[in-house]
Structures are given as C-alpha cells and as structure tokens.
Short mmCIF file of C-alpha atoms (C1' of nucleotides) in Angstrom, two decimals:
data_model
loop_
_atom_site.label_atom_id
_atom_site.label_comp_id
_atom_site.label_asym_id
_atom_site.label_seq_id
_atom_site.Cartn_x
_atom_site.Cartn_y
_atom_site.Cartn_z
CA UNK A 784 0.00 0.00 0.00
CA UNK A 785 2.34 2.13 0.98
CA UNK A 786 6.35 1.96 -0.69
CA UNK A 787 7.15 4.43 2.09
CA UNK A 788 9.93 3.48 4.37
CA UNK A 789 9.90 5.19 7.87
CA UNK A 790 13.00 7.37 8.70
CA UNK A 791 12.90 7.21 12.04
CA UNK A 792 14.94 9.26 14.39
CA UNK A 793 15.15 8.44 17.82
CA UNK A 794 16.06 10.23 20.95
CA UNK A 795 15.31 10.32 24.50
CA UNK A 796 12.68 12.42 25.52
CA UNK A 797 12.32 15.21 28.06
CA UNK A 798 9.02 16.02 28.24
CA UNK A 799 7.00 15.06 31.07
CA UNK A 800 3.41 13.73 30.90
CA UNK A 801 1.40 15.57 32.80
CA UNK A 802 -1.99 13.89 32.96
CA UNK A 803 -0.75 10.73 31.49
CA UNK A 804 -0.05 8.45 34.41
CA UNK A 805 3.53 6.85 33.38
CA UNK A 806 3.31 3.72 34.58
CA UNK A 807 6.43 3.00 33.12
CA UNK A 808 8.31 4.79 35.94
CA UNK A 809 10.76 4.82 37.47
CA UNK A 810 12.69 2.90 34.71
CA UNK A 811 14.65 5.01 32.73
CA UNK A 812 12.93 7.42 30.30
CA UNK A 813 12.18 5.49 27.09
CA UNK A 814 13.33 6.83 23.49
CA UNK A 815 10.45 8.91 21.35
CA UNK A 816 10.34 8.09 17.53
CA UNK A 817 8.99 10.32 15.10
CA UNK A 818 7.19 9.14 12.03
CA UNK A 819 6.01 10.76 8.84
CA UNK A 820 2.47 10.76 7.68
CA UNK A 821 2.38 7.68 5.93
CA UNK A 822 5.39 5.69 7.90
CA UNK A 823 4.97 2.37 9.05
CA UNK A 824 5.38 1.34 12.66
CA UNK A 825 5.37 -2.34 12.49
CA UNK A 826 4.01 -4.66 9.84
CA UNK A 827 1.95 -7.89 9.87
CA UNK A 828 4.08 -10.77 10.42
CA UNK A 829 6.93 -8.83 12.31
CA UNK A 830 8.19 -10.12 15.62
CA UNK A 831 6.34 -7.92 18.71
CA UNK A 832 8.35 -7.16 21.89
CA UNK A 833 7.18 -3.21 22.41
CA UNK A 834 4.24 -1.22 23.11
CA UNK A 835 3.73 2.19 21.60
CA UNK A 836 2.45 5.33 23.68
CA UNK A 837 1.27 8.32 21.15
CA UNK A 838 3.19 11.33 22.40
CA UNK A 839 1.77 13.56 19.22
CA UNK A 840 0.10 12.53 16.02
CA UNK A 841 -2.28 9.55 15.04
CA UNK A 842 -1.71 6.13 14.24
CA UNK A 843 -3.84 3.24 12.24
CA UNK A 844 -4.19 -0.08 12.96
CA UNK A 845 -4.88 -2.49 10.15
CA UNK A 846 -5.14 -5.55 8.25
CA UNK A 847 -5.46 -6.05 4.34
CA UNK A 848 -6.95 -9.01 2.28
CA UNK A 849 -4.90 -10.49 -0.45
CA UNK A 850 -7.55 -8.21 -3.09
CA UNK A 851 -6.16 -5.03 -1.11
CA UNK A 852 -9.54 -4.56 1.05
CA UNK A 853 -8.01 -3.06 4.39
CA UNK A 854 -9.86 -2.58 7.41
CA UNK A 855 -8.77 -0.79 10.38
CA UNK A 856 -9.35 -1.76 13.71
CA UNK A 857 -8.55 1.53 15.35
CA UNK A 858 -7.79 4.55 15.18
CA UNK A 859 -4.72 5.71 18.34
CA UNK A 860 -4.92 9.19 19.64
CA UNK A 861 -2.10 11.09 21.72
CA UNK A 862 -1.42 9.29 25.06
CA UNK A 863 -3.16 5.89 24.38
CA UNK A 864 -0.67 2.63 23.97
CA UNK A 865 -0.61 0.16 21.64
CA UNK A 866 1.29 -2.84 20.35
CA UNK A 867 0.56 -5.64 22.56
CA UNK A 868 -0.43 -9.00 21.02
CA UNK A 869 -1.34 -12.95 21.82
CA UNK A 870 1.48 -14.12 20.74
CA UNK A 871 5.31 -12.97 19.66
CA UNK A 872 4.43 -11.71 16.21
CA UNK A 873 2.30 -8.73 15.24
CA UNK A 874 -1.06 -9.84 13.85
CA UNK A 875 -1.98 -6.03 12.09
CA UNK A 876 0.04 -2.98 10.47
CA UNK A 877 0.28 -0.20 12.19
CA UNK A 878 1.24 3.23 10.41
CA UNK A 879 1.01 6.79 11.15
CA UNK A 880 -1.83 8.85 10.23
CA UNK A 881 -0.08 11.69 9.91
CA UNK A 882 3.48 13.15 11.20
CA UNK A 883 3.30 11.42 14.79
CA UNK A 884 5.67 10.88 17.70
CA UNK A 885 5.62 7.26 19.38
CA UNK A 886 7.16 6.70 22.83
CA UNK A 887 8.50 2.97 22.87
CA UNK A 888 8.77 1.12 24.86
CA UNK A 889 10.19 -1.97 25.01
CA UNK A 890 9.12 -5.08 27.33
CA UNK A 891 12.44 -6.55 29.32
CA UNK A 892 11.68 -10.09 28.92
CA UNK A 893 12.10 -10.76 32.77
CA UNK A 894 9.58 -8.08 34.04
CA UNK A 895 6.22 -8.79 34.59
CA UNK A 896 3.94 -6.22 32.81
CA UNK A 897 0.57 -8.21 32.92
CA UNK A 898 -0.13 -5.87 36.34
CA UNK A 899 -0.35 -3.10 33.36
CA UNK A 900 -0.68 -4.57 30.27
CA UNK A 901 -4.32 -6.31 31.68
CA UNK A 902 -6.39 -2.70 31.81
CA UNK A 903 -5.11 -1.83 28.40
CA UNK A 904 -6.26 -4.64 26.73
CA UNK A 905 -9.48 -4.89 28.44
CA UNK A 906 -10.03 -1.27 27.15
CA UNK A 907 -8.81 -2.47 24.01
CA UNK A 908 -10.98 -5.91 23.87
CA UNK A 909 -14.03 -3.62 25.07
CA UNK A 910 -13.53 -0.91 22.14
CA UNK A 911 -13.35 -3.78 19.86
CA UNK A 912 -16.24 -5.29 20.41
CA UNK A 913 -18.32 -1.79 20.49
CA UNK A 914 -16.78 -1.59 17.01
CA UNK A 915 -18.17 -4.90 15.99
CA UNK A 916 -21.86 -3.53 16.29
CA UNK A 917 -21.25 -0.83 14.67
CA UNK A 918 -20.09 -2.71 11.55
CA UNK A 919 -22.39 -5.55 12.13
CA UNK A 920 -25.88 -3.63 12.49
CA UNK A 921 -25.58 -0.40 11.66
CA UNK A 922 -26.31 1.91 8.56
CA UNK A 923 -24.00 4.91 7.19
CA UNK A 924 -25.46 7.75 9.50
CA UNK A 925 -25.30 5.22 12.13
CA UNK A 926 -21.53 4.46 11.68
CA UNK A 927 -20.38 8.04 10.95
CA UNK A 928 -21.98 9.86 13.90
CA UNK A 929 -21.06 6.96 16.36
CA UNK A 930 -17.35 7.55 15.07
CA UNK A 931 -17.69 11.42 15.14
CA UNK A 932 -19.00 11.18 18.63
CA UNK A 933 -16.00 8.67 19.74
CA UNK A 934 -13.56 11.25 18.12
CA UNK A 935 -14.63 13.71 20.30
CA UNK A 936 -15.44 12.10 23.54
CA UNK A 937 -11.27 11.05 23.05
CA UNK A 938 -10.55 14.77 22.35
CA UNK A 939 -11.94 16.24 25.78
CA UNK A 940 -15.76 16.22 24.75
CA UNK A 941 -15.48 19.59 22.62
CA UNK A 942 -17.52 20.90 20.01
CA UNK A 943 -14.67 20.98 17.77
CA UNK A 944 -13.48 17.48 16.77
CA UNK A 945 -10.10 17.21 14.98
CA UNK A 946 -9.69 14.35 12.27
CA UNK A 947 -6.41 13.82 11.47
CA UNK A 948 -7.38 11.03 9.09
CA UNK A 949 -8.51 10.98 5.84
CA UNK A 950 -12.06 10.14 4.03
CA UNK A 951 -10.20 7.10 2.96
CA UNK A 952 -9.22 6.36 6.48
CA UNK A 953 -12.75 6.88 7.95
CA UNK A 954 -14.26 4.92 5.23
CA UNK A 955 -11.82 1.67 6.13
CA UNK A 956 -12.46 2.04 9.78
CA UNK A 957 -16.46 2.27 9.10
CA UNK A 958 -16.60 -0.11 6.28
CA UNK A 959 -17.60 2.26 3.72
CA UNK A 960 -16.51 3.95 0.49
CA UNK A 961 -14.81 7.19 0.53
CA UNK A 962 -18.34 8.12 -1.55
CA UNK A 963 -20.27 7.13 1.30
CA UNK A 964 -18.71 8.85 4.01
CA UNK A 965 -18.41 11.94 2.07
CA UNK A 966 -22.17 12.22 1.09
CA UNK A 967 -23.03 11.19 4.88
CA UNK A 968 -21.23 14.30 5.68
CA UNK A 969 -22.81 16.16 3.69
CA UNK A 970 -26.21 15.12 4.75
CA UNK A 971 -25.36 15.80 8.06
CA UNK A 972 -24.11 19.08 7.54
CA UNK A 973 -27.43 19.96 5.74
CA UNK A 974 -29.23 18.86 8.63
CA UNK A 975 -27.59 21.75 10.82
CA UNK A 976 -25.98 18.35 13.19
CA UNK A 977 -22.51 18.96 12.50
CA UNK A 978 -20.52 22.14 10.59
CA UNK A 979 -17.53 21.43 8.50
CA UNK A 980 -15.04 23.87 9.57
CA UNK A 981 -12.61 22.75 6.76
CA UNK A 982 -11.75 18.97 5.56
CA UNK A 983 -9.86 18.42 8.99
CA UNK A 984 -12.26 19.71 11.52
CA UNK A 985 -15.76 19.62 12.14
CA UNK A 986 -17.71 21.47 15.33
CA UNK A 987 -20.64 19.42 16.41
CA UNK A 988 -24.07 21.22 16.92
CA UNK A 989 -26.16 19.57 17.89
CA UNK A 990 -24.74 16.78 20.06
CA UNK A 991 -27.47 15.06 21.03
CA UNK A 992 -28.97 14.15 17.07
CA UNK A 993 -25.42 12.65 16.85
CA UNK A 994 -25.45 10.89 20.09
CA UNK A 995 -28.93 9.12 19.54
CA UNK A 996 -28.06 8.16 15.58
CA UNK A 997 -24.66 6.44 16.80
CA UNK A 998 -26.16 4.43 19.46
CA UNK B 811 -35.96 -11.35 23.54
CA UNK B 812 -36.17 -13.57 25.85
CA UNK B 813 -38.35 -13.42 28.82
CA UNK B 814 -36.50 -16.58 29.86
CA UNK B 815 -35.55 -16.50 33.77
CA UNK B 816 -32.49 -18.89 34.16
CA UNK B 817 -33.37 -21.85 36.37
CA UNK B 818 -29.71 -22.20 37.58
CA UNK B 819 -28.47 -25.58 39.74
CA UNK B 820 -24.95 -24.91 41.53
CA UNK B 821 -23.74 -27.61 42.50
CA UNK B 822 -19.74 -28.62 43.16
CA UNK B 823 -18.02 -30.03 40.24
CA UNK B 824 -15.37 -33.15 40.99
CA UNK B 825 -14.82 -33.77 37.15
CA UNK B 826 -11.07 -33.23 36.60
CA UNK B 827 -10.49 -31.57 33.33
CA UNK B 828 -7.76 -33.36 31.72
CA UNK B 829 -6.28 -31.35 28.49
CA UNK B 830 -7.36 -27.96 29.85
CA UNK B 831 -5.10 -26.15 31.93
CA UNK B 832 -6.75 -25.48 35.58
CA UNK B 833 -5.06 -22.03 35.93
CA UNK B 834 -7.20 -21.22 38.63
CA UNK B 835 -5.61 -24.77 41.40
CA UNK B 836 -5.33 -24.72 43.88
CA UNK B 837 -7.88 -22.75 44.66
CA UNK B 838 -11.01 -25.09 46.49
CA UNK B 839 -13.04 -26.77 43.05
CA UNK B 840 -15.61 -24.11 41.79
CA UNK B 841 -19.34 -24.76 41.39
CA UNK B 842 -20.99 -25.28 38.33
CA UNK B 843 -24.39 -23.90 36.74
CA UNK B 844 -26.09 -25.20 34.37
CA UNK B 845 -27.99 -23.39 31.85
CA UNK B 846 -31.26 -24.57 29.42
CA UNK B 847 -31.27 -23.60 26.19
CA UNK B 848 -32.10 -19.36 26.32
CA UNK B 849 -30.74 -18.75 29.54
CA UNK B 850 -29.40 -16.08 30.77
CA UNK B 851 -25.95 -15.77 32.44
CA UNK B 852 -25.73 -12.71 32.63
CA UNK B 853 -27.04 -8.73 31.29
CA UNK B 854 -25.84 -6.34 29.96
CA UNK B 855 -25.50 -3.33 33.39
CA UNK B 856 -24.97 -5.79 36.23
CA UNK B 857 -22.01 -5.88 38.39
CA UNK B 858 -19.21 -8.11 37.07
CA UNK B 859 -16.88 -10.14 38.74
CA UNK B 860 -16.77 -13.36 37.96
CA UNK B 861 -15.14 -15.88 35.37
CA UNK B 862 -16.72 -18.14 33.36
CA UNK B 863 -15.36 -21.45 31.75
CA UNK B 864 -17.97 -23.27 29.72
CA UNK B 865 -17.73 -26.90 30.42
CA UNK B 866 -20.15 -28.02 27.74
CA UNK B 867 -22.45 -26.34 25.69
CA UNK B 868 -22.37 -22.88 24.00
CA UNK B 869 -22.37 -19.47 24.99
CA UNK B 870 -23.16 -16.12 23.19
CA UNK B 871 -21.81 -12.65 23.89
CA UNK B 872 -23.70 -9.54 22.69
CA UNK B 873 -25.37 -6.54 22.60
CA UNK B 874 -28.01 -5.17 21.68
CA UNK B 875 -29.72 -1.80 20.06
CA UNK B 876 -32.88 0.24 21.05
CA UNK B 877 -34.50 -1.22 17.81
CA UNK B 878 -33.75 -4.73 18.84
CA UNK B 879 -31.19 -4.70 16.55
CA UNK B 880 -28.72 -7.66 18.17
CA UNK B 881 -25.03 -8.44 17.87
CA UNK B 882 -23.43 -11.13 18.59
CA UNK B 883 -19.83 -10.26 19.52
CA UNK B 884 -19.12 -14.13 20.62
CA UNK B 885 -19.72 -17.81 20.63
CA UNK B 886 -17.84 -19.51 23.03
CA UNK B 887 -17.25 -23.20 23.38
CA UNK B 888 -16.52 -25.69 25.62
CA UNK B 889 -13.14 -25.24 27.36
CA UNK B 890 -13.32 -21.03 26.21
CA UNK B 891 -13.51 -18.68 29.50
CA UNK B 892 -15.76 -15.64 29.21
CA UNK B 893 -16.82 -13.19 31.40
CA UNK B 894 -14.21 -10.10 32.15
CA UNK B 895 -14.61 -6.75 31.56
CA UNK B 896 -12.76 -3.35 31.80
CA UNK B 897 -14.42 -2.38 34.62
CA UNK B 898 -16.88 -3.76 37.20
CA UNK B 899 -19.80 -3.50 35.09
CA UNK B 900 -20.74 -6.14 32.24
CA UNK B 901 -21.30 -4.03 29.31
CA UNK B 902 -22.58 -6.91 27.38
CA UNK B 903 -25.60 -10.01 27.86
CA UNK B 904 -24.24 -13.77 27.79
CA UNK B 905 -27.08 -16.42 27.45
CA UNK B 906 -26.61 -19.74 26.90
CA UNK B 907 -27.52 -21.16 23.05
CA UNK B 908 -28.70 -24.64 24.55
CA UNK B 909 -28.30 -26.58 27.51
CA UNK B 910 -25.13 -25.94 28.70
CA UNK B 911 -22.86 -26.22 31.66
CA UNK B 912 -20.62 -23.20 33.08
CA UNK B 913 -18.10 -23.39 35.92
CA UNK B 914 -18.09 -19.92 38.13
CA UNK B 915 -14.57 -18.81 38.95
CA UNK B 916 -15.29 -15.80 41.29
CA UNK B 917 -12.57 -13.33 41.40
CA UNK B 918 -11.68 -12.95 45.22
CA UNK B 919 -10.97 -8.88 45.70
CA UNK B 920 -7.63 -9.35 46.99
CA UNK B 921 -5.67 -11.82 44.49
CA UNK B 922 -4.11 -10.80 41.94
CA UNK B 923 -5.20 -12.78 38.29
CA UNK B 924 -3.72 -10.28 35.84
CA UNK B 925 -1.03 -13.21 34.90
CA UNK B 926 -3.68 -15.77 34.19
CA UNK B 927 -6.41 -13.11 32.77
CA UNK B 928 -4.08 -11.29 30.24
CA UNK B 929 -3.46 -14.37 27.74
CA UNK B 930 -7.09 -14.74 27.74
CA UNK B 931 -7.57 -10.91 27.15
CA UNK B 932 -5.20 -10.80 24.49
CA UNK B 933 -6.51 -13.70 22.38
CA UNK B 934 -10.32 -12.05 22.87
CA UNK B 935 -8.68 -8.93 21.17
CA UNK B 936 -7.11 -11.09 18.36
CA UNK B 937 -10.47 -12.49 17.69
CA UNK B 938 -12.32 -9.53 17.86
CA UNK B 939 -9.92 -7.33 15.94
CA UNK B 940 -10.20 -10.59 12.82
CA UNK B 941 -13.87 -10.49 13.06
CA UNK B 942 -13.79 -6.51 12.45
CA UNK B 943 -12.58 -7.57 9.23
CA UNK B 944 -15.19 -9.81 8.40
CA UNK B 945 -17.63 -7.59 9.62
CA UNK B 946 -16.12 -4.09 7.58
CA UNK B 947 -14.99 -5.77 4.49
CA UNK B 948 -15.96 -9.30 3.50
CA UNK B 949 -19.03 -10.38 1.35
CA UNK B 950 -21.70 -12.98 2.22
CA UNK B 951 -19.82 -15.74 1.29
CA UNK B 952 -16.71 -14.79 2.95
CA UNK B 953 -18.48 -14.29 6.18
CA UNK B 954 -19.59 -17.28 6.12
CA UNK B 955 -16.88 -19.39 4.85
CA UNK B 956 -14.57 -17.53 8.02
CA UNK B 957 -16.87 -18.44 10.07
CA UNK B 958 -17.07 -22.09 9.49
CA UNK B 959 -13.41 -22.06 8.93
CA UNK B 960 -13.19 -20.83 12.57
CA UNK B 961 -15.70 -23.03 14.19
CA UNK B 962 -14.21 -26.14 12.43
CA UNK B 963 -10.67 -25.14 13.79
CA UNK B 964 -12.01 -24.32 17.15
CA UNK B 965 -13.30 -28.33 17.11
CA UNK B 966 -10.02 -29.65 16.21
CA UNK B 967 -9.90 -29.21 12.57
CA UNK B 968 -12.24 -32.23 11.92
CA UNK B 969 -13.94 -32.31 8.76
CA UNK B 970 -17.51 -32.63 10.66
CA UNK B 971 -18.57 -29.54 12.29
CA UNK B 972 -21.48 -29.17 14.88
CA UNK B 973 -23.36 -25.73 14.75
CA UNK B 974 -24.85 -25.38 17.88
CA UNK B 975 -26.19 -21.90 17.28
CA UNK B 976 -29.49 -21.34 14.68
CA UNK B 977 -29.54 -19.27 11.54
CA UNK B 978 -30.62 -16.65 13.64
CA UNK B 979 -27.69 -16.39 16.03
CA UNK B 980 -25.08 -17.03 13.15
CA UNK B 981 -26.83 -14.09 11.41
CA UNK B 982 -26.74 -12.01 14.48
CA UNK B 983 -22.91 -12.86 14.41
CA UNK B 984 -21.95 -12.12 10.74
CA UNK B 985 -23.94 -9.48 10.40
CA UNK B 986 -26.57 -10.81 7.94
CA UNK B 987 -30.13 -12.13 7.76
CA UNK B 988 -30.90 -15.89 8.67
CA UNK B 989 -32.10 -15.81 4.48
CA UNK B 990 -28.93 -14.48 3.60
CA UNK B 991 -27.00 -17.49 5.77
CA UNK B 992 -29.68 -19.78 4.48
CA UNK B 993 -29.04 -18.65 1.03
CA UNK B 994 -25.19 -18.82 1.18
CA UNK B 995 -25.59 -22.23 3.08
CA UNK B 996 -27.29 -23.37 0.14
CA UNK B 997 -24.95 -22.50 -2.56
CA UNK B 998 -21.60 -23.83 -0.33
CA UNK B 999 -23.80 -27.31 -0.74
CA UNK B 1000 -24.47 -26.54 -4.38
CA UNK B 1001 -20.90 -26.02 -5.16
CA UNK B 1002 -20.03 -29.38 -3.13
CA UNK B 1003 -17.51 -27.21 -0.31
CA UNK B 1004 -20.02 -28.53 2.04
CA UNK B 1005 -22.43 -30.87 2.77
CA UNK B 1006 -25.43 -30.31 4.96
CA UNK B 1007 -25.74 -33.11 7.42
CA UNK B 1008 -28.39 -31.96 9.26
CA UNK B 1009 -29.56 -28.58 10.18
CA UNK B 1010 -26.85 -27.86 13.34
CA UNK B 1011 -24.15 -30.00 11.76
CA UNK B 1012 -22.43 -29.58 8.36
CA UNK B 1013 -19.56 -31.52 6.31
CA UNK B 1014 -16.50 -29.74 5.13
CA UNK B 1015 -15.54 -31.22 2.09
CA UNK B 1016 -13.25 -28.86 0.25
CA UNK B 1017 -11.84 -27.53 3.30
CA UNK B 1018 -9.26 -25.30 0.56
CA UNK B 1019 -12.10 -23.95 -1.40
CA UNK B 1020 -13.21 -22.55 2.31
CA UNK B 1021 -10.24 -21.20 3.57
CA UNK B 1022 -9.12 -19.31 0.58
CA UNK B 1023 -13.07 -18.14 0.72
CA UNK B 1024 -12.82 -16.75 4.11
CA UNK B 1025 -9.64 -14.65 4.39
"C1'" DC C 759 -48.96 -41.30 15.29
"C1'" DT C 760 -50.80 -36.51 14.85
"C1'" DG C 761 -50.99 -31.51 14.98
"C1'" DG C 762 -49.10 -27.30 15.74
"C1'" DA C 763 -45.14 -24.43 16.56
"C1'" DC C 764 -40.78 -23.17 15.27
"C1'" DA C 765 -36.74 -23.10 12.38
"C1'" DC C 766 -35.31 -23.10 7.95
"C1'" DT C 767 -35.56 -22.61 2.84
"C1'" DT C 768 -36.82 -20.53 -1.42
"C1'" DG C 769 -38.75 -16.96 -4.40
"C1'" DA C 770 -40.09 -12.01 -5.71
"C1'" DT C 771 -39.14 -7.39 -5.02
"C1'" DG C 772 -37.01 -3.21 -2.84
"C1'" DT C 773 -33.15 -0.33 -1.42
"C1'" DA C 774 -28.83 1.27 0.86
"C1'" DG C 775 -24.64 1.68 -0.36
"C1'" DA C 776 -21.08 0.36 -4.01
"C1'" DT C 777 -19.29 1.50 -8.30
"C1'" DC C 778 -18.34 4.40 -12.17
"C1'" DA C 779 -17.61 8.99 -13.69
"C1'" DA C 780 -16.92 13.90 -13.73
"C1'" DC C 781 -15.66 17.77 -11.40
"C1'" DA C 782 -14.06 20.91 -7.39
"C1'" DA C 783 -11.15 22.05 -3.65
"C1'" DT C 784 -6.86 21.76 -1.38
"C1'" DC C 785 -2.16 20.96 -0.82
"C1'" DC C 786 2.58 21.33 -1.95
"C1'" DG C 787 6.97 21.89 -4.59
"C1'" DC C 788 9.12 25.04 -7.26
"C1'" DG D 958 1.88 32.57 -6.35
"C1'" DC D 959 1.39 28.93 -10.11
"C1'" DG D 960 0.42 24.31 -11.73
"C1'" DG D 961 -0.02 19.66 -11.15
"C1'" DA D 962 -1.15 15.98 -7.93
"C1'" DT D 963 -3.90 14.49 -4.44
"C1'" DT D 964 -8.17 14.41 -1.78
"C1'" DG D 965 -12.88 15.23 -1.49
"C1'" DT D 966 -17.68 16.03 -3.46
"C1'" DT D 967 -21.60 15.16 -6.27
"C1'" DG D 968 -24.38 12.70 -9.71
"C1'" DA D 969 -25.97 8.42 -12.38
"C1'" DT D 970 -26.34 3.71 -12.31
"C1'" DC D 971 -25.75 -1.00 -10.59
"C1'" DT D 972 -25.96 -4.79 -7.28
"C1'" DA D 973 -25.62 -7.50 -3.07
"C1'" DC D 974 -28.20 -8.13 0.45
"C1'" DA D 975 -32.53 -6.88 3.00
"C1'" DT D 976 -37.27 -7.30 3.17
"C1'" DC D 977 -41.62 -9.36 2.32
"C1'" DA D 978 -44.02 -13.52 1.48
"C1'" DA D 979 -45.05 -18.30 0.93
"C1'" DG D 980 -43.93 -22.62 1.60
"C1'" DT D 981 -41.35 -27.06 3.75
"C1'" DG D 982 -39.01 -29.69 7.25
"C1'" DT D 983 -38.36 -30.91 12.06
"C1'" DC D 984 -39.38 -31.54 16.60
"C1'" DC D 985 -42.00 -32.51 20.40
"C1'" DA D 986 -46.48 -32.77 23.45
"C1'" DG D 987 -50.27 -35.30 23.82
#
DNA sequence: CTGGACACTTGATGTAGATCAACAATCCGC
DNA sequence: GCGGATTGTTGATCTACATCAAGTGTCCAG
C-alpha cells in the first residue's frame, strides 16, 4: 500500500506527561520516535516485543486481504498505547496517520507487565467489540456519527473534533466507500448536526442528534 | 428477547479436566451452573466479577440496540472462558444457546489474576480485531466461509462440524439475515464445499475452497 | 402417530450503499 | 503565487443483500 519506508529518528525524551499516568516509571525514560504521515510502525508478520504510547500525532491499525480490502481496527490518539499481542508476532500494520511521535517502549523479557498490560487490553478488547456492532448492524449515519461522537469524547468532549485522518481512512475504519462517508457528511451538515469547519475539523451542533443516531 | 428466567443448579463439580489447563488450582473446586437452552448468564449493566469457563455447551456474547437490533460479539465453546470486563460492570448479555454447563470462577478482591487473565484478554482482542474484518470488508460468502473455517478449527480441525447456534444467532454474528446465511448455506452445498448433514451440523468437504473463501 | 409451533428454505421485489464517472477544492513543490 | 497531484464532493447507475411472502421440514407434546 504504501512503498514508504519510515526514517525514524530516535532520541530520549524530556518532556514530562502531565496527565498521562507513566506507569512505566521509574525505569529510565524510554526513546520517542517520530514518524512521517504515511510511515509504518510495524508490519503484519513482524516479531512484537514493544508497546507504543502516542506522544503527538495519530496512528492506524490495520489488516489487508490479499484483493487489497483493508480494514482498520482503530484509530490511536495522543497518550493511548498500543502494540501488545497474543502471541510474539504482530497480527496487524500499524502506520502513522499523519506526522506522529511514538514513545516505545520496550518489554524486558524478565519483568512482569501483565499488572499493566491487563487494563489496556481490556479497554482495548471492550472498544473492539463496540466496534463490531457498529459494523455488524448499523447503517451509514449510524456508523459516521457513532465515530464522530467517539472522536470527540477522546478529544476532551469539545464541540470541535479534529480528524487527522482521511475520508479514505474513515471509510476503512467504518466499512464504507470514501463516496459514502463523504455524502453522509454532507447530509449531516445539511441537517444543521454537524458544521464542516474545513476537511480536517468539524464542530458538532447539535450533540445530542449525533449521540442518539450512533447508538 | 427472551423473557427466559435462568433456572440455575450450583452444584460442586469433581470432574477433573484433563487437556485444559486449571489455571485457577489450587484454589477449592468451583461450582458449576447449568444453563437450558435461552438462559441467561448474565445482562448487559450488572455488576461483574466473575469468570466463566464453559464446560459443555455454547455461549453467546452480545449486545443489543434500542431497535432490537442484536449483535453477537461471541460464541464460546466448551473449554473457552468468558466473562471479564474493563471495569466492574458487564457491558454486554451472555445467554446460553442450549443446555449448557458453566463453571463460576469468582474473582476474590484481593488476588491478583492479571497473569492468568491477560493471555485470555489478548486472544479475545485477536479475535475480535479478525472479526472486524469480516464484519467491515468481507461479502456474504466470505463471512460465512470464516466463520465455518473458525468453528471447524475451534473443534479440532475435523472435517464434521457441529453448529450449535441457529440461523438466527449465526446471522446475528456475521452481520446478515438468517435468508442471507440460508441462502449462502445453500450455494456452499451446491458447489459441493459442504455438505449439509443436518440442520446444526455440516460436512467440510473442500476444506481449501473454504479457507481461501474466508480470508 | 398426529398436529401445531418453530426453524429453515426458497422466491419475488425493494433499497442502501457500491461503483463508475466527472468535477471541485486543497495541498505542496518550485 | 502557479500548476499539477492528491483528496474530497456530487451525480448516475448498478448490485448484493434486506425485506416481504409463501412454503417445507423438524421436533416434540399429547
């Protein structure tokens, strides 16, 4: 899908987290890469071993068919994780959205993580399965407005929801076209529920229309 | 759906389980419950906190929609545990599909279980995260071709494969109408990749054809 | 063994969303 | 700031699956 091959640059980072509870600490602070819109993280097949905090940025997680059908399981957002799997090898691609800055972190094989590792995935396993009614019983409006409310419920419950992804992107994690997703936009702009402050950004208006359609 | 009130009998198990790991020894034997066919084990809003290892029968896992629109995120099988959630509330409904038997691992507040919970997390996220695909980006067919693919691996790969679930339920789970499975059913037979044995049990008999169908 | 209730199958028709196609807006390198 | 490439929108048409409808098979209570 993509020839691009990630120039990463590493270095340790000196940022704190404030509101992100490290619980990584105290071990010594763990190197940030930085990846260009486009790069890929890891690839399907690849041997696991790290997770992945978002520092900046936006990352997709995916799997293709052998036609080229992707679809992607989620969407990551600054300061949630990801990269844990069953077993040693990675099981989806994961690439970022856009220019994005990945803390990693990599698992010592003697430590026992499973004390952290467990919420994640249960938040992980529960998102999942939310996202398997969407695509299993509901219509376009449905799908779009459940995923426009998710965006911004992650972004701090604003009116103004950023989407760093693109139609293409939306349309893979909703199981629609990129036709499809635009014209449900559309009709939902027309509708005075949401106002498309340019192809990035929307500001929701009337909240509660989108709420009841996405649930 | 169902009015159904679960008529449950504890009683204590002393069936050893050879060939599936008792992660949960020494701890004193758990009770079992068994279920009828419809049963509820539990709804979606009440307090979690409890394992549950199906002994025999069949489970499903799902949710459901104002409308009545119902998925089903899960089947689980005999040996499968179910039952853990990202917080203390069950955000989902398990029932029983027909008479089956369930052995109650209560989670005692103070011990820790992350190291025997997070395997089973992690492979409920694998699953999930492959059945997004189905659900986003394969046709009929496909759905249903995964789907027997799975549920013939999850019985040890024989070529015989018991569907304990109705059209309904498997409908419910791929995201189609019981026609639709009824109607894809049909033309797997017509095209000889299966045979119908009877109407919960089917033959695989081009077990490639399948698998190159479903993924 | 018989009747009635489900569960499933099969057929006819409708429709949401896919596909195909043209155009418009936006982004980015020079 | 210009021009071409990329991304998004809108319209026309097609199609896979849903819906509606009418059987048929299967199971069990009596």
């Amino acid at each position: 899908m993509h020839a691009y091959i990630a120039s990463r640059i590493s270095l340790p980072s000196h940022s704190a987290q404030p509101g992100l509870p490290n619980v990584f600490d105290p071990a010594p602070l763990q190197p940030v890469s930085f990846f260009p819109a486009g790069a890929e993280i890891y690839a399907q097949g690849e041997t696991a071993g790290a997770l992945y905090q978002v520092e900046f940025g936006a990352v997709r997680i995916y799997r293709l068919l052998a036609d080229g059908r992707r679809q992607i399981s989620a969407f990551h957002l600054a300061g949630e994780t990801f990269g844990f799997e069953a077993d040693a090898t990675h099981h989806f691609f994961a690439e970022a959205v856009n220019a994005t800055a990945v803390r990693v972190l990599r698992l010592s094989g003697g430590a026992d993580m499973s004390h952290q590792l467990l919420p994640l995935a249960l938040k992980g396993l529960t998102r999942a399965q939310e996202h398997l009614l969407v695509l299993g019983r509901q219509n376009a409006i449905e799908r779009v407005a459940a995923f426009l409310v998710d965006m911004a419920e992650r972004q701090g419950g604003l009116r103004q929801v950023e989407l760093p992804m693109s139609r293409m992107d939306i349309g893979d994690y909703l199981g629609l076209t990129i036709e499809t997703v635009s014209r449900v936009f559309t009709r939902l702009k027309d509708k005075g529920v949401i106002r498309l402050i340019n192809l990035r950004s929307i500001e929701i208006v009337k909240q509660e229309v989108l709420q009841t359609l996405g649930e």
